[in-house]
Coordinates of C-alpha atoms and ligand atoms in Angstrom, one line a residue:
X1 CA 31.3 109.5 13.5
X2 CA 33.6 107.4 11.2
X3 CA 37.0 106.5 12.5
X4 CA 40.0 105.8 10.3
X5 CA 42.8 104.4 12.7
X6 CA 46.4 103.6 12.3
X7 CA 46.4 105.1 8.7
X8 CA 49.9 107.3 7.2
X9 CA 48.5 110.6 6.6
X10 CA 50.1 113.0 3.9
X11 CA 47.5 115.9 5.0
X12 CA 48.9 118.3 2.2
X13 CA 48.7 121.2 4.9
X14 CA 50.5 124.4 4.8
X15 CA 54.1 122.5 6.3
X16 CA 53.3 119.3 4.1
X17 CA 52.8 117.1 7.8
X18 CA 53.1 113.7 7.5
X19 CA 51.4 111.4 10.4
X20 CA 53.4 108.3 10.8
X21 CA 50.9 106.7 12.7
X22 CA 47.6 108.6 12.5
X23 CA 43.9 108.7 13.0
X24 CA 41.1 110.5 11.6
X25 CA 37.6 111.2 13.1
X26 CA 35.0 112.2 10.4
X27 CA 31.7 113.9 12.1
X28 CA 28.8 114.2 9.6
X29 CA 30.3 116.0 6.6
X30 CA 33.7 117.6 8.5
X31 CA 36.8 116.3 9.8
X32 CA 36.6 116.5 13.5
X33 CA 40.2 115.2 14.3
X34 CA 43.4 114.4 12.0
X35 CA 46.7 113.7 14.0
X36 CA 48.5 111.2 15.7
X37 CA 46.9 108.1 17.0
X38 CA 48.3 108.6 20.3
X39 CA 46.8 111.9 21.0
X40 CA 43.2 110.8 19.6
X41 CA 40.4 111.9 22.1
X42 CA 38.2 109.0 22.4
X43 CA 36.2 107.2 20.0
X44 CA 32.6 106.7 20.7
X45 CA 31.3 103.5 21.0
X46 CA 29.0 103.2 18.2
X47 CA 31.5 104.9 15.4
X48 CA 32.2 103.0 12.2
X49 CA 35.8 102.1 12.3
X50 CA 38.6 101.4 9.0
X51 CA 41.6 100.1 10.9
X52 CA 44.1 100.6 8.4
X53 CA 46.6 98.6 10.2
X54 CA 49.4 100.4 8.8
X55 CA 49.1 99.8 5.4
X56 CA 47.2 102.6 3.9
X57 CA 48.2 105.7 3.2
X58 CA 45.0 108.2 4.0
X59 CA 45.1 111.7 1.9
X60 CA 43.2 114.0 0.2
X61 CA 40.8 113.4 -2.5
X62 CA 42.6 114.9 -5.9
X63 CA 40.9 117.9 -7.5
X64 CA 40.7 117.5 -11.4
X65 CA 40.1 121.2 -12.6
X66 CA 39.6 121.0 -16.2
X67 CA 37.4 118.1 -17.3
X68 CA 35.3 117.5 -20.5
X69 CA 33.0 114.8 -19.9
X70 CA 32.5 112.2 -22.7
X71 CA 31.7 108.8 -24.2
X72 CA 33.9 109.2 -27.3
X73 CA 37.4 108.1 -26.8
X74 CA 40.0 106.8 -29.1
X75 CA 38.7 108.9 -32.1
X76 CA 40.0 112.5 -33.2
X77 CA 43.4 111.1 -32.5
X78 CA 46.8 112.3 -33.9
X79 CA 45.6 115.8 -34.8
X80 CA 46.9 119.0 -33.7
X81 CA 44.8 120.9 -31.6
X82 CA 43.4 123.3 -34.3
X83 CA 42.7 120.6 -36.7
X84 CA 41.1 118.6 -33.5
X85 CA 38.6 120.7 -32.4
X86 CA 36.3 120.3 -35.9
X87 CA 36.1 117.1 -35.4
X88 CA 35.7 117.0 -31.3
X89 CA 33.0 119.2 -32.8
X90 CA 31.1 116.5 -34.4
X91 CA 30.2 114.6 -31.4
X92 CA 28.6 118.0 -30.0
X93 CA 26.6 118.6 -33.1
X94 CA 24.9 115.3 -32.3
X95 CA 24.9 115.1 -28.2
X96 CA 21.9 114.2 -26.4
X97 CA 20.7 114.6 -23.2
X98 CA 20.7 110.9 -23.0
X99 CA 24.5 111.1 -24.1
X100 CA 25.9 113.7 -21.9
X101 CA 24.2 111.4 -18.7
X102 CA 26.0 108.5 -19.5
X103 CA 29.4 110.7 -20.4
X104 CA 28.7 111.6 -16.5
X105 CA 28.2 108.3 -15.6
X106 CA 31.3 106.8 -16.5
X107 CA 33.3 109.6 -16.2
X108 CA 32.3 110.8 -12.6
X109 CA 32.9 106.7 -12.0
X110 CA 36.0 106.6 -13.5
X111 CA 36.9 110.0 -11.5
X112 CA 36.3 108.4 -8.1
X113 CA 37.5 104.9 -8.6
X114 CA 40.9 106.9 -9.4
X115 CA 40.6 109.3 -6.6
X116 CA 39.6 112.0 -7.6
X117 CA 36.7 113.7 -5.0
X118 CA 36.0 117.0 -6.6
X119 CA 35.8 117.6 -10.5
X120 CA 34.8 120.8 -12.6
X121 CA 33.2 119.5 -15.4
X122 CA 32.7 121.6 -18.7
X123 CA 30.2 120.1 -21.2
X124 CA 26.5 119.8 -21.8
X125 CA 23.1 119.3 -20.9
X126 CA 24.6 119.8 -17.3
X127 CA 21.3 119.2 -15.1
X128 CA 22.1 115.8 -15.8
X129 CA 25.4 116.2 -14.2
X130 CA 24.3 117.7 -11.2
X131 CA 21.8 115.1 -11.2
X132 CA 24.2 111.9 -11.5
X133 CA 27.0 113.7 -9.2
X134 CA 24.6 114.3 -6.8
X135 CA 23.9 110.3 -7.2
X136 CA 27.3 109.5 -7.1
X137 CA 28.9 111.3 -4.8
X138 CA 31.5 113.7 -6.7
X139 CA 32.3 117.1 -5.6
X140 CA 31.4 118.8 -9.1
X141 CA 32.1 122.2 -10.2
X142 CA 29.6 123.0 -13.6
X143 CA 30.6 124.9 -16.5
X144 CA 28.3 124.3 -19.4
X145 CA 30.1 124.7 -22.8
X146 CA 28.6 127.8 -23.6
X147 CA 29.2 129.2 -27.6
X148 CA 27.0 131.6 -29.5
X149 CA 28.9 132.7 -32.7
X150 CA 27.5 131.0 -35.5
X151 CA 28.4 128.2 -36.8
X152 CA 29.2 127.3 -33.4
X153 CA 25.7 128.3 -31.6
X154 CA 24.9 124.5 -31.1
X155 CA 26.7 124.5 -28.0
X156 CA 25.1 125.5 -24.6
X157 CA 23.5 128.6 -24.4
X158 CA 23.6 131.4 -21.8
X159 CA 20.3 131.1 -21.0
X160 CA 20.4 127.8 -20.5
X161 CA 23.2 128.4 -17.9
X162 CA 21.7 130.7 -15.9
X163 CA 18.5 128.1 -15.5
X164 CA 21.3 125.3 -14.6
X165 CA 22.2 128.2 -12.0
X166 CA 19.0 128.7 -11.1
X167 CA 18.3 124.9 -10.9
X168 CA 21.4 123.4 -9.3
X169 CA 23.7 126.2 -7.4
X170 CA 24.3 124.7 -4.8
X171 CA 22.5 121.1 -4.5
X172 CA 23.5 118.6 -2.6
X173 CA 24.5 120.5 0.7
X174 CA 26.7 122.7 -1.7
X175 CA 28.3 119.4 -3.4
X176 CA 27.1 121.2 -6.7
X177 CA 28.3 124.1 -7.8
X178 CA 27.4 125.6 -11.1
X179 CA 29.7 128.3 -12.5
X180 CA 29.1 130.8 -15.7
X181 CA 31.2 128.4 -18.4
X182 CA 32.4 129.7 -22.2
X183 CA 34.2 127.7 -24.6
X184 CA 36.9 130.5 -25.8
X185 CA 37.4 133.6 -28.0
X186 CA 36.3 131.7 -31.5
X187 CA 33.2 130.2 -29.9
X188 CA 31.9 133.3 -28.2
X189 CA 31.2 136.8 -28.7
X190 CA 31.8 139.7 -26.5
X191 CA 28.1 139.5 -25.4
X192 CA 28.2 135.9 -24.2
X193 CA 31.7 137.1 -21.8
X194 CA 29.3 140.4 -20.6
X195 CA 26.6 137.7 -19.7
X196 CA 28.8 135.4 -17.5
X197 CA 30.2 138.6 -15.6
X198 CA 26.3 139.1 -15.1
X199 CA 26.1 135.8 -13.9
X200 CA 28.7 136.5 -11.5
X201 CA 28.0 139.2 -10.8
X202 CA 24.4 138.4 -10.0
X203 CA 24.6 135.0 -8.3
X204 CA 28.6 134.8 -6.6
X205 CA 29.1 132.0 -9.5
X206 CA 32.9 131.6 -10.2
X207 CA 33.9 131.9 -14.2
X208 CA 35.6 128.8 -16.4
X209 CA 36.8 129.2 -20.0
X210 CA 39.6 128.1 -22.0
X211 CA 43.0 130.3 -21.9
X212 CA 45.1 130.0 -25.6
X213 CA 45.9 126.2 -25.8
X214 CA 48.3 125.7 -29.3
X215 CA 50.7 128.4 -30.6
X216 CA 48.4 128.7 -33.9
X217 CA 45.4 130.1 -31.6
X218 CA 47.3 132.9 -30.7
X219 CA 48.5 133.6 -33.8
X220 CA 45.3 133.6 -35.2
X221 CA 44.2 135.8 -32.3
X222 CA 46.6 138.2 -32.9
X223 CA 45.4 139.3 -36.6
X224 CA 42.2 138.8 -35.4
X225 CA 41.7 141.0 -32.4
X226 CA 45.4 142.6 -32.4
X227 CA 46.0 141.3 -29.0
X228 CA 46.7 137.7 -27.3
X229 CA 44.0 136.1 -26.2
X230 CA 44.8 137.3 -22.5
X231 CA 44.5 140.5 -23.5
X232 CA 41.2 140.1 -25.1
X233 CA 39.9 138.6 -21.8
X234 CA 41.4 141.2 -19.7
X235 CA 40.0 143.8 -22.1
X236 CA 36.6 142.2 -21.4
X237 CA 37.2 142.6 -17.4
X238 CA 37.1 138.2 -17.4
X239 CA 40.4 138.4 -15.2
X240 CA 39.9 138.1 -11.5
X241 CA 40.4 135.9 -8.6
X242 CA 36.7 134.4 -9.6
X243 CA 38.2 132.7 -12.8
X244 CA 39.9 129.7 -13.7
X245 CA 41.4 129.1 -17.0
X246 CA 41.9 126.0 -18.2
X247 CA 45.6 125.2 -20.7
X248 CA 47.8 128.5 -21.3
X249 CA 50.4 126.5 -22.9
X250 CA 52.1 129.5 -25.6
X251 CA 52.0 132.8 -22.9
X252 CA 54.2 135.6 -22.7
X253 CA 55.2 137.0 -19.7
X254 CA 53.1 139.6 -20.6
X255 CA 50.3 137.2 -20.2
X256 CA 51.3 136.0 -16.9
X257 CA 51.7 139.0 -15.3
X258 CA 48.0 140.4 -15.8
X259 CA 46.8 136.7 -14.7
X260 CA 48.8 137.1 -11.7
X261 CA 47.9 140.4 -10.8
X262 CA 43.8 139.6 -10.9
X263 CA 44.1 136.4 -9.0
X264 CA 42.9 133.9 -11.4
X265 CA 43.9 130.1 -11.8
X266 CA 45.4 127.9 -14.6
X267 CA 44.4 124.6 -14.8
X268 CA 47.2 122.7 -16.5
X269 CA 46.4 119.7 -18.4
X270 CA 49.6 118.1 -19.6
X271 CA 48.8 115.0 -21.3
X272 CA 46.1 116.7 -23.5
X273 CA 48.8 119.6 -24.4
X274 CA 51.1 117.0 -25.2
X275 CA 48.7 115.0 -27.0
X276 CA 47.2 117.2 -29.1
X277 CA 51.0 119.0 -30.1
X278 CA 50.3 121.8 -28.1
X279 CA 53.5 121.8 -26.3
X280 CA 55.0 122.5 -22.4
X281 CA 53.0 125.3 -20.7
X282 CA 56.0 126.9 -18.5
X283 CA 54.5 126.3 -15.6
X284 CA 57.8 127.0 -13.2
X285 CA 57.6 130.9 -15.0
X286 CA 53.8 131.1 -13.6
X287 CA 54.2 130.3 -10.4
X288 CA 57.6 132.7 -10.1
X289 CA 55.2 135.4 -10.9
X290 CA 52.4 134.1 -8.8
X291 CA 50.1 132.5 -10.3
X292 CA 48.0 129.5 -8.7
X293 CA 48.2 126.4 -10.6
X294 CA 46.1 123.4 -10.4
X295 CA 46.3 120.1 -12.6
X296 CA 43.2 119.2 -14.6
X297 CA 42.7 115.8 -16.9
X298 CA 40.9 117.6 -19.9
X299 CA 38.4 114.4 -20.5
X300 CA 38.4 111.2 -21.7
X301 CA 38.1 112.8 -25.2
X302 CA 41.8 114.0 -25.5
X303 CA 43.5 112.6 -22.4
X304 CA 41.9 109.2 -22.8
X305 CA 41.8 108.5 -19.3
X306 CA 41.2 110.2 -16.2
X307 CA 44.1 109.1 -13.6
X308 CA 45.5 112.6 -12.0
X309 CA 48.3 110.2 -10.1
X310 CA 48.9 109.4 -13.8
X311 CA 48.6 113.0 -14.4
X312 CA 51.1 114.1 -11.6
X313 CA 53.7 112.0 -12.9
X314 CA 53.7 113.3 -16.6
X315 CA 53.5 117.2 -15.4
X316 CA 56.3 116.6 -13.6
X317 CA 58.3 115.3 -15.8
X318 CA 57.3 117.6 -18.8
X319 CA 59.0 120.2 -16.5
X320 CA 61.9 118.5 -15.5
X321 CA 62.8 118.3 -19.3
X322 CA 61.3 122.0 -20.1
X323 CA 63.7 123.2 -17.9
X324 CA 66.3 120.8 -18.1
X325 CA 66.0 120.4 -14.4
X326 CA 65.7 117.5 -12.0
X327 CA 65.4 119.6 -9.1
X328 CA 61.8 120.9 -10.6
X329 CA 58.4 120.0 -9.8
X330 CA 59.0 117.2 -6.7
X331 CA 56.8 114.5 -5.3
X332 CA 55.7 116.9 -2.7
X333 CA 54.9 120.1 -5.3
X334 CA 53.2 117.8 -7.6
X335 CA 50.7 116.4 -4.3
X336 CA 50.0 120.1 -3.6
X337 CA 49.0 120.8 -7.6
X338 CA 46.7 118.1 -7.4
X339 CA 44.8 118.8 -4.1
X340 CA 45.4 122.1 -2.3
X341 CA 45.7 124.4 -5.5
X342 CA 43.4 122.5 -7.2
X343 CA 41.2 123.8 -4.3
X344 CA 42.3 127.4 -4.8
X345 CA 41.5 127.3 -8.4
X346 CA 37.5 126.7 -7.3
X347 CA 37.7 128.7 -4.6
X348 CA 37.5 126.4 -1.6
X349 CA 40.8 125.8 -0.1
X350 CA 39.5 127.2 3.4
X351 CA 37.0 123.8 3.3
X352 CA 39.2 121.0 0.8
X353 CA 42.4 120.4 -0.4
X354 CA 43.9 119.2 2.5
X355 CA 43.5 117.0 5.7
X356 CA 43.2 119.3 8.4
X357 CA 40.4 119.8 11.1
X358 CA 37.3 121.5 10.6
X359 CA 37.4 121.2 6.9
X360 CA 34.8 118.9 5.1
X361 CA 36.1 115.1 5.0
X362 CA 37.1 114.0 1.2
X363 CA 40.1 111.8 1.9
X364 CA 41.1 108.8 -0.1
X365 CA 42.9 105.6 1.4
X366 CA 45.4 104.1 -0.7
X367 CA 46.3 100.4 -0.1
X368 CA 50.0 99.9 0.1
X369 CA 49.8 96.3 -1.2
X370 CA 51.1 96.7 -4.5
X371 CA 55.0 96.0 -4.9
X372 CA 55.4 99.0 -6.8
X373 CA 54.7 101.2 -3.5
X374 CA 56.7 99.2 -1.2
X375 CA 59.4 99.4 0.5
X376 CA 58.1 102.2 2.7
X377 CA 60.7 103.8 4.7
X378 CA 61.4 106.6 7.0
X379 CA 63.8 109.0 7.9
X380 CA 64.8 110.5 11.7
X381 CA 62.8 113.6 10.3
X382 CA 59.7 111.6 10.0
X383 CA 60.3 112.2 6.0
X384 CA 59.6 108.9 4.1
X385 CA 60.1 107.8 0.8
X386 CA 56.3 107.2 0.2
X387 CA 55.7 110.4 -1.5
X388 CA 57.6 109.7 -4.0
X389 CA 55.8 106.5 -5.1
X390 CA 52.9 108.3 -4.4
X391 CA 53.5 110.3 -7.5
X392 CA 55.8 108.6 -9.7
X393 CA 54.9 105.2 -9.0
X394 CA 51.1 105.0 -8.2
X395 CA 47.9 104.2 -10.3
X396 CA 44.8 105.2 -9.6
X397 CA 43.3 101.8 -9.3
X398 CA 45.5 101.6 -5.9
X399 CA 43.0 103.7 -4.7
X400 CA 41.0 101.9 -2.4
X401 CA 38.3 103.9 -0.2
X402 CA 37.1 107.3 -1.3
X403 CA 34.8 109.5 1.3
X404 CA 33.8 112.7 -0.4
X405 CA 31.9 115.1 2.0
X406 CA 31.8 112.5 4.9
X407 CA 30.5 109.9 2.6
X408 CA 31.9 106.7 1.9
X409 CA 31.3 107.0 -2.0
X410 CA 33.8 103.7 -3.0
X411 CA 34.8 100.9 -0.9
X412 CA 37.9 98.0 -1.5
X413 CA 38.3 99.7 -5.3
X414 CA 34.2 99.4 -5.7
X415 CA 31.9 102.4 -6.2
X416 CA 28.7 101.8 -3.4
X417 CA 26.7 104.8 -4.3
X418 CA 25.7 102.7 -8.0
X419 CA 25.7 99.8 -9.8
X420 CA 29.5 99.3 -11.5
X421 CA 28.4 97.0 -14.4
X422 CA 25.1 98.8 -15.3
X423 CA 26.7 102.0 -15.4
X424 CA 29.4 100.3 -17.7
X425 CA 26.8 98.0 -19.6
X426 CA 24.8 101.3 -20.2
X427 CA 28.1 103.9 -21.3
X428 CA 29.0 100.8 -23.8
X429 CA 25.3 100.6 -25.6
X430 CA 25.1 104.3 -25.7
X431 CA 28.4 105.1 -26.5
X432 CA 27.9 102.8 -29.9
X433 CA 24.7 104.7 -30.7
X434 CA 26.0 108.1 -30.6
X435 CA 29.3 106.7 -32.5
X436 CA 26.9 106.5 -35.4
X437 CA 25.2 109.3 -34.9
X438 CA 28.7 111.1 -34.8
X439 CA 30.0 109.2 -37.8
X440 CA 27.2 110.3 -40.0
X441 CA 27.5 113.9 -39.3
X442 CA 31.5 113.3 -40.3
X443 CA 30.6 114.3 -43.7
X444 CA 30.3 118.0 -43.1
X445 CA 33.4 118.6 -40.7
X446 CA 33.7 122.4 -40.2
X447 CA 36.5 124.4 -41.5
X448 CA 39.9 124.3 -38.7
X449 CA 39.7 128.5 -37.0
X450 CA 42.8 129.5 -39.0
X451 CA 42.9 133.6 -40.0
Ligands
ZN501 ZN1 39.2 121.7 -22.4

């Protein structure tokens, strides 16, 4: 048993309860007790004890619901999405299993150190992702980057996706979940969408794909298909509670109603949307029609970092600006978006996403020993200023301890499941090599998709 005592616990339960002096008991993979320290059942003598002495916050691990691992960052900058995509494709045209492996090692390490305990990753050669996630200890939903329309058929195939399901779905006590992944309606044809639905029906896996990202894509879709991207997905029977959609920035009320009626989720990626000139997604409207909206980093290639604490802050600020409403997207709202809403996007809100007895133990501890988090003050009703610090003053590097599925994977700000320096050195070597191959391919950049 692992006992975390004298912690401030931000539970993110249905009442958003915060426990001023709390204890968490972890038995195996599960939370055996989450509650006030003065009501705690007796802690067995052999338990491993982490005494927080009132100087650490415990909260659910963050859930990054839209990510693309990569070793390529700081290139393909200053480009709007539609011009950016063919430049981004260069890395996929030159990607090897070894490139992907080092991308997963570096990326999942970055996620864990920043307090992200679950990642939904869409990338290549994902048998490598399953192995790396298994080794490092992160919870991973793997959606192969699949495309079948020439000239984009250098991405993953439906056959490779199905093999990945057979080989890895449910591995490591269910910590690895494989999904049917599809790039988007411009990269994948009707057959590939049908195959994704078949995999969902045959293996019970979820589906992850891109919704509309930039207004230019919507214009092209209307010209090419005579309808919006969401309407096309609806025609292809993709909309359902088994689907999560990345982005969805340009989106009509009608599209939102289709998504809400189907029970599908949207993975909102504000930093990526801003950097690629896509604009601000109308998240308040999405939520008003009843859509579950979670957060995603979109990965290092267009975000440059994977710190969901920063993502929460940017997301909130962009919505406040978009709606000219200071009351929109307060700290409690953002904490839910980065945790329980993420779990709902992945269909696992019954088992992770909040700190409640019986759920799986995905817990992070944040050190309060940082000037921007102090002072912590309490009101009579036990509400605290700390909630605002966790969203607007927090950095991922303040995360001290990360527990996933009951296993300690980060302690005192360092990975305990692998050698950090080795991961960084390997990524540096592989990244430089990959960049050379990628740059050599840059003599033949594909034309942007623009009808
Ligand atoms: Zn994406």
